[in-house]
Coordinates of C-alpha atoms in Angstrom, one line a residue:
M542 CA 15.5 23.0 -12.8
K543 CA 16.9 19.4 -12.3
K544 CA 17.6 17.8 -15.8
A545 CA 15.7 14.6 -16.3
T546 CA 17.9 11.4 -16.3
I547 CA 17.5 7.6 -15.9
L548 CA 17.7 6.9 -12.6
G549 CA 19.9 3.6 -12.6
I550 CA 20.4 0.5 -15.1
V551 CA 17.2 -1.1 -15.1
V552 CA 17.0 -4.9 -15.4
V553 CA 13.6 -5.4 -17.5
P554 CA 11.9 -8.9 -16.8
L555 CA 11.5 -10.5 -20.2
F556 CA 8.0 -10.6 -20.2
V557 CA 7.4 -6.8 -20.0
L558 CA 6.5 -5.9 -23.4
S559 CA 7.0 -2.3 -24.6
G560 CA 5.2 -1.0 -28.1
C561 CA 2.2 -2.7 -26.5
N562 CA 0.8 -5.2 -29.0
K563 CA -0.9 -8.7 -28.3
T564 CA 2.2 -10.1 -30.0
A565 CA 5.4 -10.9 -27.7
E566 CA 8.1 -8.5 -29.0
P567 CA 11.5 -8.0 -27.5
V568 CA 12.0 -5.2 -25.0
G569 CA 12.4 -1.8 -26.6
A570 CA 10.1 -3.1 -29.4
I571 CA 8.2 0.1 -31.1
E572 CA 6.7 -1.4 -34.3
M573 CA 3.4 -2.9 -34.0
P574 CA 0.8 -4.9 -36.4
S575 CA -1.8 -1.9 -37.2
N576 CA -4.7 -4.8 -37.1
E577 CA -3.7 -5.5 -33.5
A578 CA -5.0 -3.6 -30.3
H579 CA -2.4 -1.7 -28.4
I580 CA -2.3 -3.1 -24.9
I581 CA -1.0 -0.2 -22.6
R582 CA 0.7 -1.6 -19.6
V583 CA 0.7 0.2 -16.7
S584 CA 2.6 -0.3 -13.4
F585 CA 1.1 -0.3 -10.2
N586 CA 2.4 -0.8 -6.7
Q587 CA -0.7 -1.3 -4.5
P588 CA -3.3 -4.4 -4.5
K589 CA -6.4 -4.6 -6.6
S590 CA -8.6 -3.2 -4.1
N591 CA -7.0 0.2 -3.9
P592 CA -9.5 3.2 -5.6
Q593 CA -6.5 3.9 -7.8
Y594 CA -6.5 0.4 -9.5
I595 CA -10.1 0.4 -9.7
A596 CA -10.4 3.8 -11.2
L597 CA -8.0 2.8 -13.9
E598 CA -9.7 -0.8 -14.3
Q599 CA -12.8 1.1 -15.0
M600 CA -11.0 3.4 -17.8
G601 CA -9.5 0.5 -19.2
K602 CA -13.2 -0.8 -20.1
R603 CA -14.2 2.3 -21.1
L604 CA -11.1 3.3 -23.5
Q605 CA -11.7 -0.4 -24.9
E606 CA -15.4 0.4 -25.9
R607 CA -14.6 4.2 -26.9
T608 CA -11.7 3.5 -29.6
N609 CA -13.7 -0.3 -30.9
G610 CA -10.9 -2.4 -29.1
T611 CA -8.0 0.0 -30.5
Y612 CA -6.2 0.3 -27.0
E613 CA -6.6 -1.7 -24.0
L614 CA -5.2 -1.3 -20.3
S615 CA -3.4 -4.2 -18.8
I616 CA -2.5 -3.1 -15.0
Y617 CA 0.0 -4.8 -13.2
P618 CA -0.5 -4.3 -9.1
N619 CA 1.3 -5.4 -6.6
E620 CA 4.9 -4.5 -7.7
L621 CA 4.7 -6.8 -10.3
L622 CA 6.6 -4.6 -12.7
G623 CA 9.0 -3.5 -10.0
A624 CA 8.9 -0.5 -7.3
Q625 CA 7.7 2.7 -8.2
R626 CA 11.3 3.9 -8.9
E627 CA 12.2 1.0 -11.4
S628 CA 8.8 1.6 -12.7
L629 CA 9.4 5.1 -14.0
E630 CA 12.6 4.1 -15.0
M631 CA 11.3 2.0 -17.3
V632 CA 8.5 4.2 -18.5
Q633 CA 11.1 7.0 -19.2
I634 CA 13.0 4.5 -21.5
G635 CA 9.8 3.2 -23.0
A636 CA 9.9 -0.6 -21.6
I637 CA 6.5 0.1 -20.2
D638 CA 3.8 2.6 -21.3
M639 CA 2.5 4.0 -17.7
A640 CA 2.8 3.9 -14.3
V641 CA 1.6 5.4 -10.8
V642 CA 4.3 7.0 -8.9
V643 CA 4.5 8.9 -5.7
G644 CA 5.2 12.7 -6.3
S645 CA 8.2 12.4 -4.0
L646 CA 10.0 10.4 -7.1
M647 CA 9.4 13.4 -9.4
E648 CA 11.8 15.5 -7.5
N649 CA 14.7 13.6 -9.5
F650 CA 13.3 15.0 -12.7
N651 CA 12.3 18.5 -12.0
D652 CA 13.2 20.3 -8.7
D653 CA 9.8 22.3 -8.8
F654 CA 7.7 18.7 -8.2
A655 CA 9.2 19.2 -4.3
V656 CA 6.8 22.0 -3.8
F657 CA 3.9 19.5 -3.8
N658 CA 5.7 17.1 -1.7
L659 CA 6.4 19.5 1.3
P660 CA 4.9 19.1 4.8
Y661 CA 1.3 20.5 5.2
V662 CA 1.7 22.0 1.7
F663 CA -1.9 21.3 1.2
Q664 CA -4.8 21.9 3.3
S665 CA -7.5 19.6 2.5
K666 CA -8.1 16.9 -0.3
E667 CA -10.3 19.2 -2.4
H668 CA -7.4 22.0 -2.2
Q669 CA -4.8 19.4 -3.1
M670 CA -6.9 17.9 -6.1
D671 CA -8.0 21.9 -7.1
V672 CA -4.3 22.5 -7.7
I673 CA -2.6 19.3 -9.0
N674 CA -4.8 18.9 -12.1
D675 CA -5.4 22.7 -12.8
K676 CA -3.0 23.4 -15.9
T677 CA -2.9 27.0 -15.0
I678 CA -1.1 25.8 -12.2
V679 CA 0.9 22.7 -13.3
G680 CA 0.7 22.7 -16.9
D681 CA 4.4 24.4 -17.5
L682 CA 5.7 21.7 -15.0
Y683 CA 4.0 18.7 -16.3
T684 CA 5.2 19.6 -19.6
S685 CA 8.8 20.1 -18.7
L686 CA 9.5 16.4 -18.9
E687 CA 8.2 15.7 -22.6
E688 CA 11.7 16.2 -24.2
D689 CA 13.1 13.7 -21.7
G690 CA 10.6 11.2 -22.5
L691 CA 7.9 11.5 -20.1
S692 CA 4.2 12.6 -19.9
V693 CA 2.4 13.7 -16.9
L694 CA -1.3 12.6 -17.6
G695 CA -2.5 13.9 -14.3
A696 CA -2.6 13.2 -10.3
F697 CA -4.8 11.0 -8.0
H698 CA -5.1 11.9 -4.5
G699 CA -2.9 9.5 -2.4
G700 CA -4.3 10.1 0.8
V701 CA -3.0 12.0 4.1
R702 CA 0.2 10.4 5.4
N703 CA 0.9 9.8 8.9
V704 CA 3.0 7.9 11.1
Y705 CA 2.7 4.2 12.4
N706 CA 5.2 2.1 15.0
K707 CA 5.5 -1.1 16.9
H708 CA 6.4 0.5 19.8
R709 CA 4.2 3.9 21.2
P710 CA 1.9 6.0 20.3
V711 CA 3.6 9.5 18.8
E712 CA 2.4 12.5 20.1
E713 CA 4.8 14.8 19.8
P714 CA 8.0 15.1 17.6
S715 CA 10.2 13.7 20.8
D716 CA 8.1 10.5 20.6
L717 CA 9.9 9.7 17.5
T718 CA 13.5 9.9 19.0
G719 CA 15.2 6.9 18.1
L720 CA 12.8 5.3 15.5
K721 CA 13.8 4.0 12.4
I722 CA 10.8 5.1 9.8
R723 CA 10.0 3.9 6.3
I724 CA 9.8 6.8 4.1
I725 CA 9.5 7.6 0.3
E726 CA 13.0 7.8 -1.1
S727 CA 13.6 11.4 -1.6
D728 CA 15.8 14.3 -0.1
T729 CA 12.7 16.3 1.0
N730 CA 11.5 13.1 2.9
I731 CA 14.9 12.7 4.6
Q732 CA 15.0 16.2 6.0
M733 CA 11.4 16.0 7.0
M734 CA 11.6 12.9 9.2
S735 CA 14.7 14.0 10.8
H736 CA 12.9 17.2 11.8
M737 CA 9.8 15.4 12.7
G738 CA 12.4 13.7 15.5
G739 CA 12.5 10.3 13.6
T740 CA 15.4 8.8 11.1
G741 CA 13.9 8.3 7.9
T742 CA 14.7 5.0 5.9
P743 CA 14.1 4.6 1.9
M744 CA 12.7 1.5 1.1
G745 CA 10.4 0.0 -1.6
Q746 CA 6.9 -0.8 -0.4
G747 CA 6.9 -4.5 -1.0
E748 CA 9.7 -5.0 1.7
V749 CA 8.0 -3.0 4.7
Y750 CA 5.8 -5.5 6.2
T751 CA 9.4 -7.8 6.5
A752 CA 11.4 -4.9 7.8
I753 CA 9.1 -4.0 10.6
Q754 CA 8.6 -7.7 11.5
S755 CA 12.1 -8.2 11.8
G756 CA 13.0 -5.1 13.6
V757 CA 15.0 -3.2 10.7
L758 CA 12.3 -0.6 11.0
D759 CA 10.2 0.5 13.6
G760 CA 7.6 1.7 11.8
A761 CA 6.6 3.7 8.4
E762 CA 4.5 6.5 7.4
N763 CA 1.5 6.4 4.9
N764 CA -2.5 6.6 4.7
E765 CA -4.9 4.4 6.4
L766 CA -5.7 2.4 3.2
I767 CA -2.2 1.3 2.7
Y768 CA -1.9 0.5 6.4
A769 CA -4.8 -1.7 6.6
N770 CA -4.8 -3.1 3.0
L771 CA -0.9 -4.3 3.4
S772 CA -1.5 -5.5 7.1
H773 CA 1.0 -3.1 8.6
V774 CA -1.3 -3.0 11.4
E775 CA -0.4 -6.9 12.4
I776 CA 3.4 -5.6 13.2
A777 CA 2.7 -1.7 13.7
P778 CA -0.1 -1.4 15.7
Y779 CA 0.0 2.4 17.1
Y780 CA -1.4 4.9 14.1
S781 CA -0.7 8.2 14.8
Y782 CA -2.4 11.3 13.1
T783 CA 0.9 13.7 12.1
Q784 CA -1.0 14.5 8.7
H785 CA 2.5 15.4 7.9
L786 CA 2.1 14.8 4.1
M787 CA -0.6 14.8 1.3
V788 CA 1.5 13.7 -1.5
P789 CA 0.0 13.4 -5.0
D790 CA 0.5 10.2 -7.0
Y791 CA 1.3 10.9 -10.5
I792 CA -0.1 9.0 -13.5
V793 CA 3.3 8.9 -15.9
A794 CA 3.4 7.7 -19.4
H795 CA 6.2 7.2 -22.0
A796 CA 6.0 10.7 -24.5
G797 CA 5.4 8.4 -27.3
L798 CA 2.2 6.9 -26.0
L799 CA 0.3 10.1 -26.6
E800 CA 2.4 11.1 -29.7
N801 CA 1.7 8.0 -31.3
M802 CA -2.4 8.0 -31.2
T803 CA -4.5 9.6 -33.6
S804 CA -5.9 13.0 -32.4
E805 CA -9.6 11.4 -32.0
H806 CA -7.8 8.6 -29.8
R807 CA -5.8 10.8 -27.6
E808 CA -8.7 13.1 -26.9
I809 CA -10.6 9.7 -25.8
F810 CA -7.9 8.6 -23.6
L811 CA -7.2 12.1 -21.8
E812 CA -11.2 12.3 -21.2
E813 CA -11.0 8.8 -19.6
M814 CA -8.0 9.7 -17.7
K815 CA -9.9 12.7 -16.4
H816 CA -13.0 10.7 -15.9
A817 CA -10.6 7.8 -13.6
I818 CA -9.2 10.6 -11.6
D819 CA -12.5 12.0 -10.7
T820 CA -13.8 8.2 -9.9
Q821 CA -10.7 7.6 -7.7
V822 CA -11.4 10.7 -5.6
A823 CA -15.2 9.8 -5.3
L824 CA -14.1 6.1 -4.1
F825 CA -11.4 7.2 -1.8
D826 CA -13.3 8.4 1.2
K827 CA -15.4 5.2 1.2
E828 CA -12.5 2.9 1.1
L829 CA -10.8 5.2 3.6
E830 CA -13.9 4.3 6.1
Q831 CA -13.6 0.9 5.6
A832 CA -9.9 0.8 5.8
I833 CA -10.0 2.4 9.1
S834 CA -12.6 0.0 10.5
T835 CA -10.7 -3.1 9.2
A836 CA -7.7 -1.9 11.0
K837 CA -9.5 -1.2 14.3
E838 CA -10.9 -4.8 14.0
A839 CA -7.3 -6.0 13.7
G840 CA -6.0 -4.5 16.7
A841 CA -5.1 -0.6 15.4
I842 CA -4.8 2.0 18.1
F843 CA -5.3 5.3 16.6
N844 CA -4.6 8.8 18.1
D845 CA -4.4 12.4 17.7
V846 CA -1.1 14.4 17.9
D847 CA -0.2 17.9 18.4
V848 CA -0.1 18.9 14.9
A849 CA 1.3 22.4 15.5
T850 CA 4.3 21.3 17.0
F851 CA 4.9 19.0 13.8
Q852 CA 4.6 21.8 11.6
E853 CA 6.5 24.2 13.5
A854 CA 9.3 21.4 13.6
V855 CA 9.4 20.9 9.8
Q856 CA 9.2 24.3 9.0
P857 CA 13.1 24.5 8.2
V858 CA 12.4 22.0 5.5
I859 CA 9.8 23.8 4.1
D860 CA 12.2 27.1 3.9
R861 CA 15.0 25.4 2.4
H862 CA 13.3 24.1 -0.4
L863 CA 11.6 27.5 -1.4
A864 CA 15.1 29.3 -1.7
S865 CA 14.4 29.6 -5.8
P866 CA 12.1 32.6 -6.8
E867 CA 10.4 30.2 -9.0
A868 CA 9.7 27.5 -6.2
K869 CA 8.5 30.1 -3.9
A870 CA 6.0 31.7 -6.6
L871 CA 5.0 28.4 -7.0
Y872 CA 4.3 27.8 -3.3
Q873 CA 2.5 31.0 -2.9
T874 CA 0.2 30.1 -5.6
V875 CA -0.6 26.5 -4.0
Q876 CA -1.5 28.8 -0.7
K877 CA -3.9 31.3 -2.7
A878 CA -5.8 28.3 -3.9
A879 CA -6.2 27.0 -0.6
N880 CA -9.6 25.7 0.3
K881 CA -9.8 26.3 4.3
E882 CA -12.8 24.4 4.8
G883 CA -11.5 20.9 6.2
S884 CA -7.9 22.3 6.9
F885 CA -5.3 21.1 9.5

């Protein structure tokens, strides 16, 4: 297991308040007046229309009601508190309280998270959600980061990631030759995109549109919601259903958040977090249909691919990450839990 560390030096904006009370305090402050509401600040990298944001917003309202105003959620969308990597670092040091981060970033803290980021590891959305929120499967993995200041509260469905670009439809790995594709920062993703035929280029989400538009990138890979809601369809009209990843989005909190709650408030908070996850999953399919319709109206050209050729191409990546007995055992557990209905 890779030991968790702070990933880099973080420059925290002065308006980021930790300790989470309504009174402005210096960054890093943890004391708070007992008669004021605890404001739980949540970093989020997508717009307010995203089902994850909506689910968290609803959670915040219920949490405030059930704790009689003791706790409130304040969600900052569109990378207002920084990109996911920076937000995760700030959560670890306690500068902010929570963040929603893509699963690939969790590999920097514990190598075993890579199992859930492997190509084609999940057979369906139902399979993924059954696994990543099952304590008998992920309990030890999620608690492994607590001694380093992080609590994994659960995971959202992050959609199925597919490739899109500005030049041509992609039907087989050779069609990606010579194309620079934005990926999430992780060794697994760099290796994966190389085996898929392209060149993986890590980059923050907020920079992708301009990078494709200017030619720094040829395309990216993500689900249809991101593709449509961030207007990437305007500069990369070819969307190809490679279905290569179904990476979870983890809800991560600073370990002190739960530790400082009363047992009653902690129980309420965790109940509402579970409800938020269920809400997000229920909202996702509806939003997905709307995103596809919006993208088509904007000129998107969707195409199917020969998925089997991509599965074969990335098999060496899977084999490489299952070298340890622990990773292999976890991967086998995931496969046993597969719901074959709706599989690739």
